[in-house]
Every structure is written in structure tokens, then in C-alpha cells.
Amino acid sequence: PTQTGTYGVQVQARQVGSSAPYELFRTSNMLEISQGPLQVKSLVSNVPLPADAGTTVTWIAEAIGGTAGPLEYQFWRRDGTTWIMVQDYSPLNFYAWATTPADRGAHYVQVWVRSAGSTAAYEAYKSSGQFFIQ
């Protein structure tokens, strides 16, 4: 389901050629879905961009849903043409990057999010879009 709520499932069957709406059916118990699919609602920096080298830029992710909490966050940064993992999965929804003069140029940040205990690479992600350190 894409939304929370109470759901049931029913299957109806009939023989080939039958004109009856159904001849046999089975119904599940009612299922309560308390959280929807995991979604990353936002990924924002705490400072205006572009930022000067030497500034600490903190990226903050907001995610909702998933199958188990707390959610886990992993952060990636693209410097030039290479993506590097800068913070492995943890319950921390932020990544603080202390920039240096060597970081001048174009960058991207991406957050991957998954439910606690998940072995998936990610269940949802969001990218910052290109930004600059000057």
C-alpha cells in the first residue's frame, strides 16, 4: 500500500466458462499498515550555497515511512567525477563537512535511507544537485 490504513485482501474464483460472478472466495484477516513506503522528503544544507572554503556545511535529511525504525542514513559526496561514501549507515540524519581550500569546485551530496535492519543498499535516496565551494 502507498498509504497507511486498514486493508484486507480477497480472491474470487470461478470455473472457465461460468457465468457466475464467482464460485469460491477466500478473504484475509484485516491488515493494519501504520507506515507507508520510505520517502526522503528533503536534503538541505545549513548554510547558503555556494559556500566559502573553510566553512562547515552540514547536510540534513528528512525521511518518513519505512518498515522499522529508527531509519538509517548513509551519505555520499561527488567531488569531480568520483562518488565517495563520507558517512556509513547510522541513525544520524546529518553529515557535517568541514571544507578546505582543496575542496574548491563543483560537488554533489546524496543521502541513502533504509529501514532499520534492512540489507538493501537503500530504500529511498535524494540528491542535492550541483553546488560549489569557492
PDB file of C-alpha atoms in Angstrom:
ATOM      1  CA  PRO A   1       0.000   0.000   0.000  1.00  0.00           C
ATOM      2  CA  THR A   2       1.110   3.549  -0.678  1.00  0.00           C
ATOM      3  CA  GLN A   3      -0.869   4.951   2.266  1.00  0.00           C
ATOM      4  CA  THR A   4      -1.440   3.971   5.877  1.00  0.00           C
ATOM      5  CA  GLY A   5      -4.742   2.352   6.811  1.00  0.00           C
ATOM      6  CA  THR A   6      -6.553  -0.943   7.295  1.00  0.00           C
ATOM      7  CA  TYR A   7      -6.615  -3.321   4.356  1.00  0.00           C
ATOM      8  CA  GLY A   8      -7.991  -6.732   3.502  1.00  0.00           C
ATOM      9  CA  VAL A   9      -7.389  -8.979   0.525  1.00  0.00           C
ATOM     10  CA  GLN A  10      -9.954 -11.206  -1.153  1.00  0.00           C
ATOM     11  CA  VAL A  11      -9.605 -13.616  -4.052  1.00  0.00           C
ATOM     12  CA  GLN A  12     -12.593 -14.812  -6.059  1.00  0.00           C
ATOM     13  CA  ALA A  13     -12.526 -17.730  -8.469  1.00  0.00           C
ATOM     14  CA  ARG A  14     -14.843 -19.383 -10.958  1.00  0.00           C
ATOM     15  CA  GLN A  15     -14.557 -22.184 -13.480  1.00  0.00           C
ATOM     16  CA  VAL A  16     -13.743 -21.319 -17.061  1.00  0.00           C
ATOM     17  CA  GLY A  17     -16.991 -20.615 -18.904  1.00  0.00           C
ATOM     18  CA  SER A  18     -19.008 -19.989 -15.733  1.00  0.00           C
ATOM     19  CA  SER A  19     -21.375 -17.012 -15.807  1.00  0.00           C
ATOM     20  CA  ALA A  20     -21.394 -16.654 -12.006  1.00  0.00           C
ATOM     21  CA  PRO A  21     -19.551 -13.643 -10.601  1.00  0.00           C
ATOM     22  CA  TYR A  22     -17.583 -16.181  -8.507  1.00  0.00           C
ATOM     23  CA  GLU A  23     -17.972 -19.712  -7.212  1.00  0.00           C
ATOM     24  CA  LEU A  24     -15.397 -19.666  -4.456  1.00  0.00           C
ATOM     25  CA  PHE A  25     -13.700 -16.954  -2.446  1.00  0.00           C
ATOM     26  CA  ARG A  26     -11.203 -16.521   0.374  1.00  0.00           C
ATOM     27  CA  THR A  27     -10.645 -13.406   2.474  1.00  0.00           C
ATOM     28  CA  SER A  28      -7.618 -12.474   4.545  1.00  0.00           C
ATOM     29  CA  ASN A  29      -7.703 -11.047   8.022  1.00  0.00           C
ATOM     30  CA  MET A  30      -7.591  -7.252   8.129  1.00  0.00           C
ATOM     31  CA  LEU A  31      -4.068  -5.799   7.951  1.00  0.00           C
ATOM     32  CA  GLU A  32      -3.067  -2.532   9.603  1.00  0.00           C
ATOM     33  CA  ILE A  33      -0.470  -0.555   7.642  1.00  0.00           C
ATOM     34  CA  SER A  34       0.916   2.030  10.045  1.00  0.00           C
ATOM     35  CA  GLN A  35       3.704   3.432   7.892  1.00  0.00           C
ATOM     36  CA  GLY A  36       3.887   3.993   4.181  1.00  0.00           C
ATOM     37  CA  PRO A  37       6.884   3.433   1.932  1.00  0.00           C
ATOM     38  CA  LEU A  38      10.080   5.148   2.918  1.00  0.00           C
ATOM     39  CA  GLN A  39      10.470   8.610   1.368  1.00  0.00           C
ATOM     40  CA  VAL A  40      13.213  11.206   1.648  1.00  0.00           C
ATOM     41  CA  LYS A  41      11.305  14.477   1.930  1.00  0.00           C
ATOM     42  CA  SER A  42      14.285  16.835   1.934  1.00  0.00           C
ATOM     43  CA  LEU A  43      18.062  17.168   1.863  1.00  0.00           C
ATOM     44  CA  VAL A  44      19.195  20.685   2.755  1.00  0.00           C
ATOM     45  CA  SER A  45      22.374  22.459   3.807  1.00  0.00           C
ATOM     46  CA  ASN A  46      22.597  24.639   6.884  1.00  0.00           C
ATOM     47  CA  VAL A  47      24.422  27.436   5.011  1.00  0.00           C
ATOM     48  CA  PRO A  48      23.706  29.258   1.754  1.00  0.00           C
ATOM     49  CA  LEU A  49      25.493  27.824  -1.267  1.00  0.00           C
ATOM     50  CA  PRO A  50      27.948  28.444  -2.803  1.00  0.00           C
ATOM     51  CA  ALA A  51      29.987  28.411   0.404  1.00  0.00           C
ATOM     52  CA  ASP A  52      33.495  29.644   1.028  1.00  0.00           C
ATOM     53  CA  ALA A  53      36.261  27.093   1.580  1.00  0.00           C
ATOM     54  CA  GLY A  54      36.782  26.681   5.320  1.00  0.00           C
ATOM     55  CA  THR A  55      33.030  26.657   6.012  1.00  0.00           C
ATOM     56  CA  THR A  56      31.494  23.623   7.698  1.00  0.00           C
ATOM     57  CA  VAL A  57      28.499  22.615   5.610  1.00  0.00           C
ATOM     58  CA  THR A  58      26.022  20.361   7.379  1.00  0.00           C
ATOM     59  CA  TRP A  59      23.598  18.414   5.199  1.00  0.00           C
ATOM     60  CA  ILE A  60      20.347  17.416   6.924  1.00  0.00           C
ATOM     61  CA  ALA A  61      17.968  14.760   5.567  1.00  0.00           C
ATOM     62  CA  GLU A  62      14.324  14.364   6.499  1.00  0.00           C
ATOM     63  CA  ALA A  63      12.730  10.988   5.777  1.00  0.00           C
ATOM     64  CA  ILE A  64       9.419   9.352   6.662  1.00  0.00           C
ATOM     65  CA  GLY A  65       7.856   5.898   6.404  1.00  0.00           C
ATOM     66  CA  GLY A  66       9.692   2.611   6.173  1.00  0.00           C
ATOM     67  CA  THR A  67       9.017  -0.703   7.820  1.00  0.00           C
ATOM     68  CA  ALA A  68      11.095  -0.391  11.001  1.00  0.00           C
ATOM     69  CA  GLY A  69      12.715   2.423  12.926  1.00  0.00           C
ATOM     70  CA  PRO A  70      14.917   4.110  13.531  1.00  0.00           C
ATOM     71  CA  LEU A  71      15.764   4.870   9.927  1.00  0.00           C
ATOM     72  CA  GLU A  72      19.395   4.566   8.833  1.00  0.00           C
ATOM     73  CA  TYR A  73      21.179   7.197   6.743  1.00  0.00           C
ATOM     74  CA  GLN A  74      24.266   6.915   4.546  1.00  0.00           C
ATOM     75  CA  PHE A  75      25.841   9.981   2.897  1.00  0.00           C
ATOM     76  CA  TRP A  76      27.794  10.196  -0.362  1.00  0.00           C
ATOM     77  CA  ARG A  77      29.655  13.123  -1.904  1.00  0.00           C
ATOM     78  CA  ARG A  78      30.715  13.574  -5.503  1.00  0.00           C
ATOM     79  CA  ASP A  79      33.930  15.511  -5.953  1.00  0.00           C
ATOM     80  CA  GLY A  80      34.685  15.999  -9.644  1.00  0.00           C
ATOM     81  CA  THR A  81      33.807  12.664 -11.236  1.00  0.00           C
ATOM     82  CA  THR A  82      34.055  10.339  -8.221  1.00  0.00           C
ATOM     83  CA  TRP A  83      31.382   9.440  -5.650  1.00  0.00           C
ATOM     84  CA  ILE A  84      32.774   8.623  -2.193  1.00  0.00           C
ATOM     85  CA  MET A  85      30.902   7.406   0.855  1.00  0.00           C
ATOM     86  CA  VAL A  86      31.505  10.053   3.508  1.00  0.00           C
ATOM     87  CA  GLN A  87      29.311   8.636   6.293  1.00  0.00           C
ATOM     88  CA  ASP A  88      28.254   4.994   6.581  1.00  0.00           C
ATOM     89  CA  TYR A  89      24.788   3.868   7.662  1.00  0.00           C
ATOM     90  CA  SER A  90      23.789   5.141  11.101  1.00  0.00           C
ATOM     91  CA  PRO A  91      20.730   6.707  12.746  1.00  0.00           C
ATOM     92  CA  LEU A  92      22.314  10.174  12.219  1.00  0.00           C
ATOM     93  CA  ASN A  93      20.300  12.109   9.635  1.00  0.00           C
ATOM     94  CA  PHE A  94      23.016  14.714   9.070  1.00  0.00           C
ATOM     95  CA  TYR A  95      26.516  14.917   7.633  1.00  0.00           C
ATOM     96  CA  ALA A  96      28.908  17.729   8.611  1.00  0.00           C
ATOM     97  CA  TRP A  97      31.623  18.523   6.064  1.00  0.00           C
ATOM     98  CA  ALA A  98      34.481  20.811   7.137  1.00  0.00           C
ATOM     99  CA  THR A  99      35.563  22.152   3.763  1.00  0.00           C
ATOM    100  CA  THR A 100      39.137  23.214   2.963  1.00  0.00           C
ATOM    101  CA  PRO A 101      40.720  25.199   0.105  1.00  0.00           C
ATOM    102  CA  ALA A 102      41.381  21.855  -1.630  1.00  0.00           C
ATOM    103  CA  ASP A 103      37.587  21.380  -1.888  1.00  0.00           C
ATOM    104  CA  ARG A 104      37.041  24.353  -4.208  1.00  0.00           C
ATOM    105  CA  GLY A 105      34.885  23.378  -7.177  1.00  0.00           C
ATOM    106  CA  ALA A 106      31.648  21.565  -8.001  1.00  0.00           C
ATOM    107  CA  HIS A 107      30.159  18.931  -5.701  1.00  0.00           C
ATOM    108  CA  TYR A 108      27.013  16.895  -5.092  1.00  0.00           C
ATOM    109  CA  VAL A 109      25.747  15.233  -1.905  1.00  0.00           C
ATOM    110  CA  GLN A 110      23.392  12.273  -1.825  1.00  0.00           C
ATOM    111  CA  VAL A 111      21.690  10.548   1.105  1.00  0.00           C
ATOM    112  CA  TRP A 112      20.609   6.914   1.021  1.00  0.00           C
ATOM    113  CA  VAL A 113      17.995   5.845   3.583  1.00  0.00           C
ATOM    114  CA  ARG A 114      16.726   2.441   4.641  1.00  0.00           C
ATOM    115  CA  SER A 115      14.666   0.898   7.438  1.00  0.00           C
ATOM    116  CA  ALA A 116      16.494  -0.428  10.488  1.00  0.00           C
ATOM    117  CA  GLY A 117      17.744  -3.952   9.887  1.00  0.00           C
ATOM    118  CA  SER A 118      17.344  -3.733   6.116  1.00  0.00           C
ATOM    119  CA  THR A 119      20.096  -5.265   3.993  1.00  0.00           C
ATOM    120  CA  ALA A 120      19.077  -3.287   0.899  1.00  0.00           C
ATOM    121  CA  ALA A 121      21.622  -0.810  -0.455  1.00  0.00           C
ATOM    122  CA  TYR A 122      18.876   1.791   0.076  1.00  0.00           C
ATOM    123  CA  GLU A 123      15.079   2.078   0.099  1.00  0.00           C
ATOM    124  CA  ALA A 124      14.983   5.751  -0.885  1.00  0.00           C
ATOM    125  CA  TYR A 125      17.511   8.428  -1.763  1.00  0.00           C
ATOM    126  CA  LYS A 126      17.769  12.116  -2.566  1.00  0.00           C
ATOM    127  CA  SER A 127      20.453  14.220  -4.238  1.00  0.00           C
ATOM    128  CA  SER A 128      21.410  17.803  -3.548  1.00  0.00           C
ATOM    129  CA  GLY A 129      22.024  18.871  -7.110  1.00  0.00           C
ATOM    130  CA  GLN A 130      25.280  20.546  -8.043  1.00  0.00           C
ATOM    131  CA  PHE A 131      26.717  23.157  -5.671  1.00  0.00           C
ATOM    132  CA  PHE A 132      30.050  24.912  -5.360  1.00  0.00           C
ATOM    133  CA  ILE A 133      32.717  25.532  -2.745  1.00  0.00           C
ATOM    134  CA  GLN A 134      34.600  28.724  -3.625  1.00  0.00           C
TER     135      GLN A 134
END
